[in-house]
Short mmCIF file of C-alpha atoms in Angstrom, two decimals:
data_model
loop_
_atom_site.label_atom_id
_atom_site.label_comp_id
_atom_site.label_asym_id
_atom_site.label_seq_id
_atom_site.Cartn_x
_atom_site.Cartn_y
_atom_site.Cartn_z
CA UNK A 1 81.77 79.74 129.33
CA UNK A 2 85.20 79.30 127.23
CA UNK A 3 87.05 82.43 128.61
CA UNK A 4 90.30 81.82 127.19
CA UNK A 5 88.03 82.28 123.71
CA UNK A 6 86.53 85.65 125.02
CA UNK A 7 89.30 86.92 125.63
CA UNK A 8 90.35 86.39 122.13
CA UNK A 9 87.72 87.62 120.53
CA UNK A 10 87.33 90.91 122.72
CA UNK A 11 91.41 91.38 121.65
CA UNK A 12 90.74 91.06 118.30
CA UNK A 13 88.20 93.13 117.87
CA UNK A 14 90.42 95.74 119.12
CA UNK A 15 92.84 94.74 115.93
CA UNK A 16 90.27 95.59 113.37
CA UNK A 17 89.16 98.61 114.94
CA UNK A 18 92.83 99.95 115.00
CA UNK A 19 92.60 100.62 118.81
CA UNK A 20 94.85 97.50 120.23
CA UNK A 21 97.65 98.80 122.01
CA UNK A 22 101.53 98.19 121.35
CA UNK A 23 103.59 98.99 124.35
CA UNK A 24 107.16 99.68 123.11
CA UNK A 25 110.15 97.88 124.80
CA UNK A 26 111.61 101.21 126.20
CA UNK A 27 115.27 101.33 127.60
CA UNK A 28 115.84 105.39 128.78
CA UNK A 29 119.70 106.29 128.92
CA UNK A 30 120.84 108.70 131.84
CA UNK A 31 121.83 111.53 130.49
CA UNK A 32 120.58 111.25 126.78
CA UNK A 33 116.93 112.57 127.13
CA UNK A 34 114.78 112.08 125.30
CA UNK A 35 117.27 109.52 123.57
CA UNK A 36 116.48 106.07 124.07
CA UNK A 37 116.80 102.17 122.77
CA UNK A 38 114.21 99.97 121.13
CA UNK A 39 114.41 96.23 122.29
CA UNK A 40 112.25 94.41 119.00
CA UNK A 41 112.33 90.92 117.86
CA UNK A 42 115.64 90.73 119.65
CA UNK A 43 117.39 93.43 118.22
CA UNK A 44 118.12 97.11 119.84
CA UNK A 45 116.93 100.65 117.64
CA UNK A 46 118.16 104.40 118.32
CA UNK A 47 114.49 105.96 119.07
CA UNK A 48 114.01 109.52 120.35
CA UNK A 49 110.66 109.95 122.07
CA UNK A 50 107.95 112.58 121.88
CA UNK A 51 105.70 111.59 123.33
CA UNK A 52 106.56 111.59 127.26
CA UNK A 53 105.35 113.40 130.24
CA UNK A 54 108.24 113.85 131.88
CA UNK A 55 108.28 117.12 130.15
CA UNK A 56 111.33 119.22 131.34
CA UNK A 57 113.64 115.79 131.58
CA UNK A 58 113.47 116.37 135.52
CA UNK A 59 113.88 112.64 135.73
CA UNK A 60 117.60 112.52 134.78
CA UNK A 61 118.15 116.35 135.84
CA UNK A 62 121.91 115.58 138.83
CA UNK A 63 119.86 117.12 141.51
CA UNK A 64 117.48 114.24 141.55
CA UNK A 65 119.45 111.76 140.97
CA UNK A 66 121.83 112.38 143.74
CA UNK A 67 119.38 112.80 146.06
CA UNK A 68 117.73 109.71 145.25
CA UNK A 69 121.15 107.99 145.70
CA UNK A 70 121.85 109.90 148.91
CA UNK A 71 118.42 108.57 150.41
CA UNK A 72 118.92 104.91 148.89
CA UNK A 73 122.27 104.75 150.99
CA UNK A 74 120.41 105.94 154.33
CA UNK A 75 117.53 104.07 154.14
CA UNK A 76 117.73 101.71 151.82
CA UNK A 77 115.26 100.70 149.38
CA UNK A 78 111.72 100.34 150.25
CA UNK A 79 109.33 102.34 152.77
CA UNK A 80 109.01 99.37 154.87
CA UNK A 81 105.13 98.96 154.09
CA UNK A 82 102.00 101.22 154.73
CA UNK A 83 102.74 104.31 156.92
CA UNK A 84 100.10 103.64 158.76
CA UNK A 85 101.66 100.70 159.93
CA UNK A 86 105.10 101.38 158.90
CA UNK A 87 105.44 104.28 160.47
CA UNK A 88 106.00 107.25 158.24
CA UNK A 89 109.84 108.04 156.87
CA UNK A 90 111.01 111.56 157.56
CA UNK A 91 111.51 112.05 153.74
CA UNK A 92 107.55 111.74 153.54
CA UNK A 93 107.29 114.36 155.63
CA UNK A 94 109.63 116.56 153.83
CA UNK A 95 108.31 116.25 150.35
CA UNK A 96 104.87 117.05 152.28
CA UNK A 97 106.13 120.24 153.41
CA UNK A 98 107.63 121.12 149.77
CA UNK A 99 104.43 120.16 148.78
CA UNK A 100 102.14 122.31 150.84
CA UNK A 101 105.00 125.56 150.08
CA UNK A 102 104.49 124.99 146.19
CA UNK A 103 101.01 125.58 146.35
CA UNK A 104 100.67 127.91 149.58
CA UNK A 105 98.71 125.76 151.73
CA UNK A 106 98.69 124.48 155.57
CA UNK A 107 99.51 120.62 154.75
CA UNK A 108 99.81 118.24 151.71
CA UNK A 109 99.14 114.21 151.36
CA UNK A 110 101.24 111.85 149.03
CA UNK A 111 99.72 108.87 146.97
CA UNK A 112 101.91 106.11 145.37
CA UNK A 113 100.01 108.04 142.32
CA UNK A 114 98.49 110.43 140.63
CA UNK A 115 95.88 108.31 139.80
CA UNK A 116 95.42 106.65 143.54
CA UNK A 117 95.39 110.75 144.69
CA UNK A 118 92.25 111.75 142.88
CA UNK A 119 90.40 108.56 143.27
CA UNK A 120 91.26 108.45 146.75
CA UNK A 121 90.99 112.25 147.43
CA UNK A 122 86.98 112.78 145.54
CA UNK A 123 85.75 109.25 146.74
CA UNK A 124 86.93 110.24 150.14
CA UNK A 125 85.09 113.40 150.20
CA UNK A 126 81.97 112.48 148.04
CA UNK A 127 81.62 109.43 150.16
CA UNK A 128 81.71 111.37 153.25
CA UNK A 129 80.77 114.74 152.84
CA UNK A 130 76.92 114.52 153.64
CA UNK A 131 74.84 114.70 150.48
CA UNK A 132 77.60 115.37 148.31
CA UNK A 133 76.63 116.59 144.70
CA UNK A 134 79.85 116.40 142.55
CA UNK A 135 80.10 118.60 140.17
CA UNK A 136 82.53 117.41 137.16
CA UNK A 137 84.31 119.02 133.60
CA UNK A 138 82.89 116.95 130.85
CA UNK A 139 86.65 115.84 130.32
CA UNK A 140 87.53 115.35 133.61
CA UNK A 141 90.32 112.35 133.70
CA UNK A 142 89.55 108.51 134.56
CA UNK A 143 91.02 108.51 137.52
CA UNK A 144 88.57 111.56 139.00
CA UNK A 145 85.70 109.78 137.23
CA UNK A 146 86.50 106.67 138.86
CA UNK A 147 86.72 108.25 142.62
CA UNK A 148 83.77 109.55 141.54
CA UNK A 149 81.52 106.66 140.68
CA UNK A 150 83.06 104.50 143.67
CA UNK A 151 82.01 107.81 146.33
CA UNK A 152 78.33 107.25 144.66
CA UNK A 153 78.00 110.41 145.65
CA UNK A 154 75.01 112.51 143.15
CA UNK A 155 77.70 113.57 140.11
CA UNK A 156 76.33 116.35 137.97
CA UNK A 157 78.48 116.53 134.24
CA UNK A 158 78.68 120.21 132.99
CA UNK A 159 79.68 121.05 129.87
CA UNK A 160 84.08 120.91 129.14
CA UNK A 161 84.66 124.87 130.62
CA UNK A 162 81.40 125.60 130.29
CA UNK A 163 80.84 127.96 133.21
CA UNK A 164 77.60 128.91 132.54
CA UNK A 165 76.09 125.77 132.58
CA UNK A 166 77.94 125.03 135.94
CA UNK A 167 76.17 128.08 137.33
CA UNK A 168 73.04 126.69 136.16
CA UNK A 169 73.46 123.14 137.27
CA UNK A 170 74.29 124.84 140.52
CA UNK A 171 71.56 126.73 141.02
CA UNK A 172 69.30 123.56 140.68
CA UNK A 173 71.01 121.84 143.94
CA UNK A 174 68.46 120.96 146.23
CA UNK A 175 68.81 123.21 149.35
CA UNK A 176 71.40 121.12 152.45
CA UNK A 177 73.32 119.89 148.86
CA UNK A 178 77.38 119.93 150.04
CA UNK A 179 78.78 120.91 146.30
CA UNK A 180 82.35 119.76 144.98
CA UNK A 181 83.43 121.05 141.53
CA UNK A 182 86.32 118.79 140.20
CA UNK A 183 88.19 120.23 137.20
CA UNK A 184 91.72 119.92 135.69
CA UNK A 185 93.68 123.28 134.73
CA UNK A 186 95.47 121.75 131.12
CA UNK A 187 93.99 118.33 129.69
CA UNK A 188 95.93 116.56 128.12
CA UNK A 189 94.57 114.88 124.66
CA UNK A 190 93.39 118.53 123.43
CA UNK A 191 95.79 120.86 125.31
CA UNK A 192 93.11 123.63 126.95
CA UNK A 193 92.70 125.22 130.05
CA UNK A 194 90.21 126.04 131.86
CA UNK A 195 88.60 129.17 133.15
CA UNK A 196 89.68 128.75 136.61
CA UNK A 197 88.94 132.67 138.21
CA UNK A 198 85.21 132.31 136.47
CA UNK A 199 85.10 128.21 137.89
CA UNK A 200 86.30 130.12 141.08
CA UNK A 201 83.25 132.62 141.09
CA UNK A 202 80.91 130.25 139.96
CA UNK A 203 81.92 128.04 143.10
CA UNK A 204 81.77 130.69 145.49
CA UNK A 205 78.56 132.33 144.30
CA UNK A 206 77.19 129.08 145.10
CA UNK A 207 78.85 127.87 148.52
CA UNK A 208 80.97 125.17 146.47
CA UNK A 209 84.29 123.33 147.24
CA UNK A 210 86.69 123.60 144.63
CA UNK A 211 88.93 120.41 143.77
CA UNK A 212 91.66 121.14 140.71
CA UNK A 213 93.48 118.62 139.33
CA UNK A 214 97.25 120.21 137.84
CA UNK A 215 99.22 117.15 137.05
CA UNK A 216 99.74 118.42 133.48
CA UNK A 217 100.71 121.57 135.04
CA UNK A 218 103.00 121.75 138.27
CA UNK A 219 106.68 122.35 137.23
CA UNK A 220 106.03 124.37 134.24
CA UNK A 221 103.63 127.10 134.53
CA UNK A 222 103.85 129.46 137.49
CA UNK A 223 107.08 131.62 138.99
CA UNK A 224 108.04 128.71 141.25
CA UNK A 225 106.34 125.55 139.13
CA UNK A 226 102.96 125.14 140.90
CA UNK A 227 100.58 125.38 138.36
CA UNK A 228 98.36 127.20 136.15
CA UNK A 229 96.59 128.43 139.77
CA UNK A 230 100.03 129.86 140.60
CA UNK A 231 100.24 131.18 136.99
CA UNK A 232 97.14 133.26 137.66
CA UNK A 233 97.17 133.92 141.31
CA UNK A 234 94.79 132.03 142.54
CA UNK A 235 95.52 129.47 144.90
CA UNK A 236 94.27 130.65 147.58
CA UNK A 237 90.67 130.29 146.58
CA UNK A 238 91.32 126.29 145.50
CA UNK A 239 90.01 124.05 148.46
CA UNK A 240 91.82 121.32 147.30
CA UNK A 241 94.44 121.10 144.96
CA UNK A 242 95.84 117.90 143.18
CA UNK A 243 99.02 116.74 141.19
CA UNK A 244 101.50 114.52 140.30
CA UNK A 245 105.11 114.10 140.69
CA UNK A 246 105.68 111.65 137.83
CA UNK A 247 105.79 114.31 135.07
CA UNK A 248 106.79 117.64 135.10
CA UNK A 249 108.72 116.58 137.93
CA UNK A 250 110.32 113.32 136.36
CA UNK A 251 109.93 110.92 139.46
CA UNK A 252 106.65 108.85 140.28
CA UNK A 253 104.13 109.43 142.75
CA UNK A 254 100.63 111.70 143.49
CA UNK A 255 99.26 114.21 145.51
CA UNK A 256 96.62 116.74 146.99
CA UNK A 257 97.41 119.74 148.81
CA UNK A 258 94.74 121.91 150.59
CA UNK A 259 94.33 123.08 155.31
CA UNK A 260 95.43 120.48 157.40
CA UNK A 261 91.97 119.78 158.68
CA UNK A 262 91.15 118.11 154.49
CA UNK A 263 94.63 116.78 154.42
CA UNK A 264 94.46 114.98 157.86
CA UNK A 265 90.14 114.33 156.92
CA UNK A 266 91.89 112.38 153.27
CA UNK A 267 94.71 110.19 155.19
CA UNK A 268 92.46 109.40 158.18
CA UNK A 269 89.03 108.05 156.18
CA UNK A 270 90.52 107.29 152.69
CA UNK A 271 91.59 103.48 151.91
CA UNK A 272 93.67 104.25 148.94
CA UNK A 273 95.61 106.05 151.36
CA UNK A 274 95.67 103.91 154.64
CA UNK A 275 95.90 100.23 152.88
CA UNK A 276 98.82 101.58 150.15
CA UNK A 277 102.33 100.48 150.87
CA UNK A 278 104.04 104.25 151.00
CA UNK A 279 106.38 105.21 147.97
CA UNK A 280 109.99 104.51 148.75
CA UNK A 281 112.13 107.15 150.44
CA UNK A 282 114.64 107.93 147.53
CA UNK A 283 111.60 108.60 145.36
CA UNK A 284 110.43 111.16 147.92
CA UNK A 285 113.85 112.51 148.75
CA UNK A 286 113.93 112.92 144.52
CA UNK A 287 110.72 114.36 144.19
CA UNK A 288 111.42 117.21 147.00
CA UNK A 289 114.72 117.85 144.78
CA UNK A 290 112.80 117.58 142.05
CA UNK A 291 110.08 120.58 143.44
CA UNK A 292 112.83 122.68 144.94
CA UNK A 293 115.25 123.00 142.23
CA UNK A 294 111.87 124.23 139.91
CA UNK A 295 110.88 126.34 142.76
CA UNK A 296 114.26 128.52 141.41
CA UNK A 297 114.82 128.01 137.65
CA UNK A 298 112.95 129.49 135.13
CA UNK A 299 115.55 128.14 132.46
CA UNK A 300 114.02 125.06 131.62
CA UNK A 301 110.39 126.55 131.57
CA UNK A 302 111.74 128.80 129.38
CA UNK A 303 113.20 126.70 126.98
CA UNK A 304 110.01 124.51 127.08
CA UNK A 305 108.04 127.04 125.64
CA UNK A 306 110.72 127.87 122.89
CA UNK A 307 110.08 124.02 121.46
CA UNK A 308 106.98 124.25 121.98
CA UNK A 309 106.58 127.14 119.77
CA UNK A 310 109.35 125.77 117.28
CA UNK A 311 107.05 123.07 116.64
CA UNK A 312 104.16 124.65 116.37
CA UNK A 313 105.23 126.75 113.46
CA UNK A 314 107.21 124.55 111.27
CA UNK A 315 104.25 122.24 111.25
CA UNK A 316 102.04 125.40 109.89
CA UNK A 317 104.66 125.63 107.48
CA UNK A 318 104.03 121.79 106.13
CA UNK A 319 100.52 122.28 106.60
CA UNK A 320 100.00 119.27 109.43
CA UNK A 321 96.97 119.95 111.48
CA UNK A 322 97.56 120.48 114.90
CA UNK A 323 94.88 121.68 117.50
CA UNK A 324 95.63 124.92 118.64
CA UNK A 325 95.87 125.54 122.47
CA UNK A 326 97.44 127.43 125.19
CA UNK A 327 99.35 125.03 126.44
CA UNK A 328 102.28 122.59 126.00
CA UNK A 329 100.42 119.95 124.04
CA UNK A 330 100.67 119.54 120.87
CA UNK A 331 98.08 117.03 119.92
CA UNK A 332 98.49 116.51 116.08
CA UNK A 333 95.11 115.54 114.48
CA UNK A 334 94.78 112.21 111.94
CA UNK A 335 90.96 111.46 112.09
CA UNK A 336 91.29 107.92 111.91
CA UNK A 337 92.61 104.85 113.48
CA UNK A 338 93.52 102.73 111.13
CA UNK A 339 96.09 105.76 110.04
CA UNK A 340 96.76 106.93 113.67
CA UNK A 341 97.75 103.46 114.40
CA UNK A 342 99.89 103.09 111.04
CA UNK A 343 101.67 106.20 111.08
CA UNK A 344 102.97 105.69 114.30
CA UNK A 345 104.15 102.44 113.74
CA UNK A 346 106.32 103.72 110.76
CA UNK A 347 107.65 106.68 112.53
CA UNK A 348 109.01 104.32 115.42
CA UNK A 349 110.17 101.73 112.66
CA UNK A 350 111.23 104.06 109.58
CA UNK A 351 112.02 107.01 111.27
CA UNK A 352 113.22 106.24 114.57
CA UNK A 353 110.44 108.37 116.39
CA UNK A 354 108.57 107.14 119.11
CA UNK A 355 104.80 108.83 120.06
CA UNK A 356 102.10 106.98 121.02
CA UNK A 357 98.92 106.97 118.72
CA UNK A 358 95.69 108.35 121.04
CA UNK A 359 92.46 106.12 119.75
CA UNK A 360 89.03 105.42 122.09
CA UNK A 361 88.40 105.25 124.36
CA UNK A 362 91.17 108.22 125.63
CA UNK A 363 89.60 110.72 122.57
CA UNK A 364 86.02 110.16 121.45
CA UNK A 365 86.24 108.39 117.56
CA UNK A 366 87.10 110.27 114.75
CA UNK A 367 89.69 112.67 116.94
CA UNK A 368 92.38 110.30 116.61
CA UNK A 369 95.49 111.54 117.15
CA UNK A 370 99.33 111.68 117.82
CA UNK A 371 100.63 113.98 120.82
CA UNK A 372 103.55 115.79 120.99
CA UNK A 373 104.95 116.68 124.29
CA UNK A 374 108.37 118.33 123.28
CA UNK A 375 110.74 119.33 126.04
CA UNK A 376 114.14 121.39 126.68
CA UNK A 377 116.05 118.73 125.11
CA UNK A 378 114.69 118.15 121.69
CA UNK A 379 117.26 119.86 119.55
CA UNK A 380 116.12 121.89 116.56
CA UNK A 381 117.79 119.11 113.89
CA UNK A 382 114.48 116.59 115.95
CA UNK A 383 112.42 118.78 115.69
CA UNK A 384 113.01 118.93 111.38
CA UNK A 385 113.46 115.25 111.13
CA UNK A 386 110.08 114.70 112.68
CA UNK A 387 108.15 117.25 110.96
CA UNK A 388 109.88 115.71 107.94
CA UNK A 389 108.65 112.30 108.61
CA UNK A 390 105.29 113.72 109.11
CA UNK A 391 104.97 115.69 105.92
CA UNK A 392 106.41 112.50 104.09
CA UNK A 393 103.40 109.93 105.91
CA UNK A 394 101.03 112.73 105.14
CA UNK A 395 101.46 112.25 101.83
CA UNK A 396 101.32 108.60 101.94
CA UNK A 397 98.19 108.42 103.72
CA UNK A 398 96.50 111.03 101.36
CA UNK A 399 95.54 113.03 103.97
CA UNK A 400 94.19 116.82 104.06
CA UNK A 401 96.39 119.72 105.18
CA UNK A 402 96.11 122.54 106.82
CA UNK A 403 95.62 125.86 105.01
CA UNK A 404 98.03 128.57 106.31
#
C-alpha cells in the first residue's frame, strides 16, 4: 500500500469539501486579551480573537498569574510523573478541595484535560458497574462518546434534551440493569441548555445515576461559578459533575466531583488517571486561584452577559442569522462549508478578526457556522467592527439575512 498517497488523498478530499482544518499561529499578549499577534508567512498581524474558550479572560488575571509564578518558584516546573508513582503534590490536593467545595460535593479528582476526565470517568464507570447501560444525549461531546465506547457498556442514545424519550428508554431497561444518564449542561455548538431538573426527575424515578458535563458552564453560571446546576439549585441531585479548568477558569486540566467513594473508585481503577503524568503544580495553583476569585466576584460574569447581549442585538440589526439560545455562545449560521471557510479566511486576512469555521464532523453537514464567544474584554468598537465585517461578507456571498 502507498501510505503517503492514501494520506494525501484523504486530506485532498477534506480540502475539496471545505472541511480541512487550518490552525492559525497566534501569540497571545499578556494584558492585551482578546488581542493577539498572528504569525503568517514571516509576517506579524494584529488580530482580535473571537472564538476563545477563555471566556472571562482569567488566563491573564493577575491573581492567576501570581499564583502560578509563586508555585513555579516554590515547586519547580513539572509534577515529576504520575501521582501514583511520584506522589501527589500539595497543590493538587488544594485544587481538589476547592473543586469539591465549588460543587458542594465530598471530593473531586483532577485530570490533565476535560477530554481525559470524561474519557477516563465514563469508561471506568461503564466498565466496572455491573450490567451497566449508559443513556447518552444525542449531542454529547466526543470525549464522552469515546469514554462510553471504550467501556464497551451497553449504550442507548436519547433524543437531544428530550426528557420523554429518556423516560421511554429507561422504562424499557431489563431488571438488574445499572443505569447511568450522561448529558451536558451547555452544548457548545448550538449553545442550548439541558433541562437538568426534568432529567434528574426521570433519572431518580428509574434509579439511575446522573453524569453532568459542565465544561462550558463552570465559572460562568451560578452565584459562585459552579455552573448551570448551581444556578438552578440542583448540584445535590447530580451524582457526578465533570468540568474543565481550561475554559472559563483560564488554565488547563479537567476534573470530576462527587462522593468520596466515587472519586476514590475512579482514582483507583481509571487507567487515564493512574498512568498519566499529573498536571504541574503551577497549573494547579493557577486554577485554584481562578476558582477562588470567581467564587467571590460577579463583575466578570455580569459584563460577560452584557457583551453577549450587545453582540446579539447588533447582529439582529444587520440581519445576520444566529441561533437563539440562552447561553453565552453565539453561533452565526452560514450553512455552507466552503462559504464558511471563505468568510473565516477573509475575516482574518482582511479584517484582523479571528474566528474558526465550524464544519462537519463537528456539526452536521449543512449547518456550518462561525461560533463567536464574546468576553468581558471585547469593546463596543470590537463588536461594531465584527458586525460590520460580517455584513460586508454576507452581501458578497449573497447569503440570506434574517428578518427582524
